[in-house]
């Protein structure tokens, strides 16, 4: 599974909640890859042109080599600030940066400038997110559907609120007048998440849905947040488990242009073995999601290596997987 929306800093520590080892905790929640929406919580985050570029390049290169418990972290999401030029986006792309952080939480907030810089980002192959909904922090701004339509990002972030949800009409406007994928997050409005998931199913647009946790946030860090979102979709919006899981795997890989998300030859060997939690009503992972229970992570494999055999962040599974020794 891929968490489409995290706000890391550097290393496996976040000053937002003064917590270490939280990224490794996501692996225990069944997440094998996570995508940065911007390193906005960096203490003393630079907001000038040179500094915001330097932070994106540093985070991208640092997380390319730092993988907590094997977690693939796609870091280095450029936070848009005034003064950036088309040449800056070319420079960043040449350095490997392929993400633009959540527009609306950094210096560039007006839709005209945001739309122009989004075009520059698209010209060099970057994916772009826009914050949708009410203010998340004092320096952010409320953003509605009209703003998102004007900017035309790849992803309309947390359309169920980050943490405050926009209107359902805003979501419909984004769906009708843009090609953007829409994102649901755990640290958002869960009633809105259910309503939006049902709307996407009714209109046959689940292929446009991706999932994230928006962690760390004021509501905390949610290592099993993607599992909880799947349970919300299946139990309340009546989405089939298979379709729900696809939104947290292949959809995100496709929208973000990153490896993984599919079980097929040539893909990352990143697999989650999950079951119904022991002592519950369900008999397997799918029925657990339909009941609204958090599935039990029984094992996690990343890059073909077993990283977790007993999750610290979910209940124990009904059945324990057995790993026979491989014979060369």
Coordinates of C-alpha atoms in Angstrom, one line a residue:
X1 CA 0.0 0.0 0.0
X2 CA 1.1 3.6 -0.7
X3 CA 0.4 6.5 1.6
X4 CA 0.0 9.4 -0.8
X5 CA 0.2 12.2 1.8
X6 CA 2.9 12.5 4.5
X7 CA 4.8 15.5 5.7
X8 CA 8.3 14.2 6.7
X9 CA 11.3 16.3 7.7
X10 CA 14.6 14.4 7.5
X11 CA 15.2 11.0 9.0
X12 CA 12.6 9.1 11.0
X13 CA 11.7 11.9 13.4
X14 CA 9.0 14.6 13.3
X15 CA 9.1 17.8 15.3
X16 CA 5.3 18.2 14.7
X17 CA 4.6 15.5 17.3
X18 CA 8.2 15.2 18.8
X19 CA 8.1 11.6 17.8
X20 CA 10.8 9.3 16.5
X21 CA 10.5 5.9 14.6
X22 CA 7.1 6.9 13.2
X23 CA 7.9 6.1 9.6
X24 CA 8.9 2.5 10.6
X25 CA 5.6 2.4 12.3
X26 CA 3.8 2.9 9.0
X27 CA 5.4 -0.3 7.8
X28 CA 3.7 -2.1 10.8
X29 CA 0.5 -0.5 9.5
X30 CA 0.8 -2.1 6.1
X31 CA 2.4 0.8 4.2
X32 CA 5.3 0.0 1.9
X33 CA 5.7 3.4 0.2
X34 CA 4.9 6.9 1.2
X35 CA 4.9 10.2 -0.8
X36 CA 5.8 13.6 0.6
X37 CA 3.4 16.5 0.3
X38 CA 6.1 18.8 1.4
X39 CA 8.7 19.0 4.2
X40 CA 6.7 22.0 5.7
X41 CA 7.4 21.0 9.3
X42 CA 11.2 21.5 8.9
X43 CA 12.3 23.8 11.8
X44 CA 13.4 27.1 10.3
X45 CA 12.2 26.1 6.9
X46 CA 13.7 28.4 4.3
X47 CA 11.2 30.3 2.2
X48 CA 13.5 32.1 -0.3
X49 CA 14.1 30.8 -3.8
X50 CA 17.4 29.2 -3.1
X51 CA 16.4 27.7 0.2
X52 CA 13.2 26.1 -1.0
X53 CA 15.1 24.4 -3.9
X54 CA 17.8 23.3 -1.6
X55 CA 15.4 21.7 0.9
X56 CA 13.6 19.8 -1.9
X57 CA 16.9 18.5 -3.3
X58 CA 18.2 17.5 0.2
X59 CA 15.0 15.7 1.2
X60 CA 14.8 13.9 -2.2
X61 CA 18.4 12.7 -2.0
X62 CA 18.3 11.9 1.7
X63 CA 15.2 9.7 1.5
X64 CA 16.6 7.9 -1.6
X65 CA 19.2 6.4 0.7
X66 CA 17.3 6.4 4.1
X67 CA 14.5 3.8 4.2
X68 CA 13.1 3.2 7.7
X69 CA 12.4 -0.5 8.1
X70 CA 12.6 -0.6 4.3
X71 CA 9.8 2.0 3.7
X72 CA 10.2 3.7 0.3
X73 CA 9.8 7.4 1.1
X74 CA 9.5 9.6 -2.0
X75 CA 10.7 12.8 -0.4
X76 CA 11.6 16.2 -1.6
X77 CA 8.4 17.9 -2.6
X78 CA 9.1 21.5 -3.7
X79 CA 7.2 24.0 -1.6
X80 CA 6.3 26.9 -4.0
X81 CA 7.7 30.3 -3.0
X82 CA 7.7 33.6 -4.8
X83 CA 10.6 34.2 -7.2
X84 CA 10.8 30.7 -8.6
X85 CA 11.5 30.6 -12.4
X86 CA 11.0 28.0 -15.1
X87 CA 14.7 27.3 -15.1
X88 CA 14.5 26.4 -11.4
X89 CA 12.0 23.6 -12.2
X90 CA 14.4 22.3 -14.9
X91 CA 17.2 22.4 -12.4
X92 CA 15.2 20.5 -9.8
X93 CA 14.0 17.9 -12.3
X94 CA 17.6 17.3 -13.3
X95 CA 18.4 16.7 -9.7
X96 CA 15.6 14.1 -9.5
X97 CA 12.9 16.1 -7.7
X98 CA 9.6 15.0 -9.2
X99 CA 7.0 16.3 -6.7
X100 CA 5.5 19.7 -6.0
X101 CA 4.3 20.0 -2.4
X102 CA 0.8 20.8 -1.4
X103 CA 0.0 24.2 -2.9
X104 CA -1.7 26.5 -0.3
X105 CA 0.6 25.7 2.6
X106 CA 3.7 27.6 1.5
X107 CA 4.3 31.1 0.1
X108 CA 2.5 30.9 -3.2
X109 CA -1.2 31.0 -2.6
X110 CA -2.9 33.1 -5.4
X111 CA -4.3 30.9 -8.1
X112 CA -2.8 32.7 -11.0
X113 CA 0.8 32.2 -9.8
X114 CA 0.0 28.7 -8.7
X115 CA -1.4 27.8 -12.1
X116 CA 1.7 29.3 -13.9
X117 CA 4.1 27.3 -11.7
X118 CA 2.0 24.2 -12.1
X119 CA 2.5 24.5 -15.9
X120 CA 6.2 24.8 -15.3
X121 CA 6.2 21.7 -13.1
X122 CA 4.2 19.7 -15.7
X123 CA 6.6 20.7 -18.4
X124 CA 9.4 18.9 -16.6
X125 CA 7.3 15.9 -15.5
X126 CA 6.6 16.8 -11.9
X127 CA 3.3 15.9 -10.2
X128 CA 1.5 18.6 -8.3
X129 CA -0.9 18.7 -5.4
X130 CA -3.3 21.4 -4.2
X131 CA -4.6 21.7 -0.7
X132 CA -8.4 21.6 -0.8
X133 CA -10.7 22.6 2.1
X134 CA -10.3 24.9 5.2
X135 CA -7.0 26.1 6.7
X136 CA -4.8 23.5 8.1
X137 CA -2.3 25.9 9.8
X138 CA -2.4 29.6 10.4
X139 CA -0.1 30.3 7.4
X140 CA -2.3 28.3 4.9
X141 CA -5.4 29.4 3.2
X142 CA -8.9 28.0 2.5
X143 CA -9.2 26.6 -1.0
X144 CA -12.3 25.7 -2.9
X145 CA -13.2 23.9 -6.1
X146 CA -12.9 27.0 -8.3
X147 CA -9.3 27.4 -7.2
X148 CA -8.5 23.8 -8.0
X149 CA -10.1 24.0 -11.4
X150 CA -8.0 27.1 -12.2
X151 CA -4.7 25.5 -11.2
X152 CA -5.4 22.0 -12.7
X153 CA -3.1 20.0 -10.4
X154 CA -2.6 16.2 -10.7
X155 CA -4.1 15.7 -7.3
X156 CA -6.7 17.6 -5.3
X157 CA -5.5 16.8 -1.8
X158 CA -7.8 15.8 1.0
X159 CA -11.1 16.6 -0.5
X160 CA -12.6 15.2 2.7
X161 CA -10.7 17.9 4.7
X162 CA -7.3 18.5 5.9
X163 CA -8.8 18.7 8.4
X164 CA -11.9 20.8 7.4
X165 CA -13.9 19.4 4.5
X166 CA -15.1 21.6 1.5
X167 CA -18.6 21.2 0.3
X168 CA -19.6 18.2 -1.8
X169 CA -20.4 20.7 -4.6
X170 CA -16.7 21.7 -4.6
X171 CA -15.7 18.1 -5.0
X172 CA -18.2 17.7 -7.9
X173 CA -16.8 20.8 -9.6
X174 CA -13.2 19.4 -9.4
X175 CA -14.4 16.1 -10.8
X176 CA -16.4 17.7 -13.6
X177 CA -14.0 20.5 -14.7
X178 CA -10.6 19.0 -14.1
X179 CA -8.7 15.8 -14.8
X180 CA -7.3 15.8 -11.2
X181 CA -7.2 12.7 -9.1
X182 CA -8.9 13.3 -5.7
X183 CA -7.5 12.3 -2.4
X184 CA -9.1 11.1 0.9
X185 CA -7.0 11.3 4.0
X186 CA -7.3 9.7 7.4
X187 CA -6.7 13.0 9.3
X188 CA -9.8 14.5 7.7
X189 CA -13.6 14.4 8.0
X190 CA -14.6 10.7 7.9
X191 CA -18.3 11.3 7.1
X192 CA -17.1 13.4 4.1
X193 CA -14.8 10.5 3.1
X194 CA -17.7 8.1 3.1
X195 CA -19.9 10.4 1.1
X196 CA -17.2 11.2 -1.5
X197 CA -16.2 7.5 -1.9
X198 CA -19.9 6.7 -2.5
X199 CA -20.1 9.5 -5.1
X200 CA -17.0 8.2 -7.0
X201 CA -18.5 4.7 -7.0
X202 CA -21.9 5.9 -8.3
X203 CA -20.3 7.9 -11.1
X204 CA -17.7 5.1 -12.0
X205 CA -14.7 7.3 -11.1
X206 CA -13.0 5.3 -8.4
X207 CA -10.0 5.2 -10.7
X208 CA -9.5 8.9 -9.8
X209 CA -9.2 8.2 -6.0
X210 CA -6.0 8.0 -4.0
X211 CA -5.5 7.7 -0.2
X212 CA -3.2 9.3 2.3
X213 CA -3.0 9.9 6.0
X214 CA -1.8 13.5 6.0
X215 CA 0.6 12.6 8.8
X216 CA 2.0 14.1 11.0
X217 CA -0.9 16.4 11.7
X218 CA -2.6 18.1 14.6
X219 CA -4.7 14.9 15.1
X220 CA -1.5 12.9 15.3
X221 CA 0.3 10.2 13.4
X222 CA -1.7 7.4 11.9
X223 CA 0.5 4.3 11.0
X224 CA -2.6 2.2 10.3
X225 CA -4.5 5.2 8.8
X226 CA -4.7 3.7 5.3
X227 CA -6.2 0.5 6.7
X228 CA -8.8 2.6 8.6
X229 CA -9.7 4.6 5.5
X230 CA -10.3 1.3 3.6
X231 CA -12.6 0.2 6.4
X232 CA -14.5 3.5 6.2
X233 CA -15.0 3.1 2.5
X234 CA -16.0 -0.6 2.7
X235 CA -18.2 -0.5 5.7
X236 CA -19.9 2.9 5.3
X237 CA -19.7 3.7 1.5
X238 CA -20.2 0.0 0.6
X239 CA -17.2 0.0 -1.7
X240 CA -16.0 -3.6 -2.5
X241 CA -12.7 -4.5 -0.7
X242 CA -11.0 -5.2 -4.0
X243 CA -11.9 -1.8 -5.4
X244 CA -11.0 0.0 -2.2
X245 CA -7.6 -1.7 -2.0
X246 CA -6.9 -0.6 -5.6
X247 CA -7.3 3.0 -4.6
X248 CA -4.5 2.6 -2.1
X249 CA -2.1 0.7 -4.4
X250 CA -2.2 0.9 -8.2
X251 CA -4.1 4.1 -8.4
X252 CA -1.5 6.0 -6.4
X253 CA 1.4 4.5 -8.3
X254 CA -0.2 5.5 -11.6
X255 CA -1.1 9.0 -10.6
X256 CA 2.3 9.7 -9.0
X257 CA 4.3 7.9 -11.6
X258 CA 6.2 5.8 -9.1
X259 CA 7.0 2.1 -9.0
X260 CA 4.8 -0.4 -7.1
X261 CA 1.1 -0.8 -6.5
X262 CA 0.7 -3.8 -8.7
X263 CA 1.4 -7.5 -8.4
X264 CA 3.1 -8.4 -11.6
X265 CA 6.5 -9.4 -13.0
X266 CA 8.9 -6.5 -12.9
X267 CA 7.2 -4.6 -10.1
X268 CA 8.6 -4.0 -6.6
X269 CA 8.3 -7.1 -4.5
X270 CA 6.4 -5.1 -1.9
X271 CA 3.6 -7.2 -0.4
X272 CA 1.3 -7.0 2.7
X273 CA -0.1 -10.2 4.2
X274 CA -3.2 -9.3 6.2
X275 CA -6.1 -11.1 7.9
X276 CA -9.1 -10.5 10.0
X277 CA -8.1 -9.5 13.6
X278 CA -8.3 -12.3 16.0
X279 CA -11.4 -12.2 18.2
X280 CA -13.5 -10.2 15.7
X281 CA -16.6 -11.1 13.6
X282 CA -14.7 -11.4 10.3
X283 CA -13.1 -14.4 8.7
X284 CA -10.6 -12.7 6.4
X285 CA -9.3 -9.3 5.5
X286 CA -12.0 -8.5 3.1
X287 CA -14.8 -9.2 5.5
X288 CA -13.0 -7.3 8.2
X289 CA -13.1 -4.2 6.0
X290 CA -16.8 -4.7 5.4
X291 CA -17.4 -4.9 9.1
X292 CA -15.4 -1.8 9.6
X293 CA -12.6 -3.4 11.5
X294 CA -8.9 -2.6 11.0
X295 CA -7.3 -5.6 9.3
X296 CA -4.5 -7.3 11.1
X297 CA -1.1 -7.0 9.4
X298 CA 0.4 -10.4 9.6
X299 CA 3.6 -9.7 7.6
X300 CA 5.1 -7.1 5.4
X301 CA 7.6 -7.8 2.6
X302 CA 9.5 -4.9 1.0
X303 CA 11.9 -5.5 -1.9
X304 CA 11.5 -9.2 -1.5
X305 CA 12.7 -9.1 2.2
X306 CA 10.4 -9.8 5.2
X307 CA 10.4 -6.7 7.3
X308 CA 7.5 -7.4 9.7
X309 CA 6.2 -10.7 11.0
X310 CA 4.1 -9.3 13.9
X311 CA 2.7 -5.8 13.6
X312 CA 3.1 -3.5 16.6
X313 CA 0.2 -1.3 15.3
X314 CA -2.6 -3.7 14.5
X315 CA -4.3 -6.5 16.4
X316 CA -2.9 -10.0 15.9
X317 CA -4.3 -11.9 12.9
X318 CA -6.6 -14.9 13.2
X319 CA -4.0 -17.0 11.3
X320 CA -0.2 -16.7 11.6
X321 CA 1.7 -17.0 8.3
X322 CA 4.5 -19.6 8.0
X323 CA 7.6 -18.8 6.1
X324 CA 9.4 -22.0 4.9
X325 CA 13.1 -21.7 4.4
X326 CA 14.0 -21.0 0.8
X327 CA 16.0 -23.7 -0.9
X328 CA 18.6 -22.4 -3.4

